[in-house]
CSV table of C-alpha atoms in Angstrom, one decimal:
chain,number,residue,atom,x,y,z
A,182,MET,CA,61.1,128.8,90.1
A,183,SER,CA,61.0,125.3,88.6
A,184,THR,CA,64.0,123.5,87.4
A,185,THR,CA,64.4,122.6,83.8
A,186,SER,CA,63.9,118.8,84.6
A,187,ASP,CA,60.5,119.8,86.3
A,188,LEU,CA,59.6,122.0,83.3
A,189,ARG,CA,60.6,119.1,80.9
A,190,GLY,CA,58.5,116.7,82.9
A,191,ARG,CA,55.4,118.9,82.7
A,192,ARG,CA,56.0,119.3,78.9
A,193,ASP,CA,56.3,115.5,78.5
A,194,ALA,CA,53.2,114.9,80.4
A,195,LEU,CA,51.1,117.5,78.4
A,196,SER,CA,52.5,116.0,75.0
A,197,ALA,CA,51.6,112.5,76.1
A,198,GLN,CA,48.1,113.4,77.0
A,199,ARG,CA,47.8,115.6,74.0
A,200,SER,CA,48.6,112.6,71.6
A,201,SER,CA,46.2,110.2,73.4
A,202,GLY,CA,43.3,112.9,73.2
A,203,VAL,CA,42.7,113.2,76.8
A,204,ALA,CA,42.3,116.9,78.2
A,205,ARG,CA,43.1,116.1,81.8
A,206,VAL,CA,46.8,116.1,82.7
A,207,SER,CA,48.3,115.0,86.0
A,208,TYR,CA,51.9,115.8,87.1
A,209,ASP,CA,53.7,116.4,90.6
A,210,GLY,CA,50.4,115.6,92.3
A,211,LYS,CA,48.4,118.1,90.6
A,212,THR,CA,45.7,117.5,87.9
A,213,VAL,CA,44.7,120.1,85.3
A,214,ASP,CA,41.6,119.9,83.0
A,215,TYR,CA,42.2,121.6,79.6
A,216,ARG,CA,39.1,122.7,77.5
A,217,SER,CA,40.5,122.1,74.1
A,218,VAL,CA,43.7,120.8,72.2
A,219,ALA,CA,44.5,124.4,71.3
A,220,GLU,CA,44.7,125.2,75.1
A,221,ILE,CA,47.2,122.2,75.6
A,222,ASP,CA,49.3,123.5,72.7
A,223,ARG,CA,49.5,127.0,74.1
A,224,ALA,CA,50.6,125.4,77.6
A,225,ILE,CA,53.1,123.3,75.8
A,226,GLU,CA,54.5,126.5,73.9
A,227,ALA,CA,54.8,128.4,77.1
A,228,LEU,CA,56.7,125.5,78.7
A,229,ASP,CA,59.0,125.6,75.7
A,230,ARG,CA,59.7,129.3,76.2
A,231,GLU,CA,60.3,128.8,79.9
A,232,ILE,CA,62.7,125.7,79.2
A,233,ALA,CA,64.6,128.0,76.6
A,234,ALA,CA,64.9,131.0,79.0
A,235,ALA,CA,66.1,128.7,81.8
A,236,GLU,CA,68.8,127.4,79.4
A,237,GLY,CA,69.7,130.8,78.3
A,238,ARG,CA,68.5,130.4,74.7
A,239,ARG,CA,65.7,131.9,72.5
A,240,ILE,CA,63.1,130.1,70.4
A,241,VAL,CA,63.0,131.3,67.0
A,242,ARG,CA,59.9,130.4,64.9
A,243,HIS,CA,59.9,130.3,61.2
A,244,VAL,CA,56.9,131.0,59.1
A,245,ARG,CA,56.8,130.0,55.4
A,246,ILE,CA,54.0,131.5,53.3
A,247,THR,CA,53.2,130.3,49.9
A,248,THR,CA,50.6,131.6,47.5
A,249,SER,CA,49.1,130.6,44.3
A,250,LYS,CA,46.6,132.0,41.9
A,251,GLY,CA,44.7,128.7,41.8
A,252,LEU,CA,44.7,125.8,39.6
C-alpha cells in the first residue's frame, strides 16, 4: 500500500501535467500515457479518494442544479 505522501506526489504530478496539456505523466520512475484529459481527471479523483481513505475521511461531493424556462 502506498503512503499518503506517495499518493500526493502522484496527484501533484497528474495535476501539473493536466494543466500543461501533456497526456504523458512520469513519477516514481514510471511513465503513463493517458488518452484524454477526462481520463487524467478520473485518475486524480481516484487518488483523492485513496488519500481520503488513508487519512480516515470521506470525500463529499455537492451538486448544484439550477433550471430556468429561458430568457
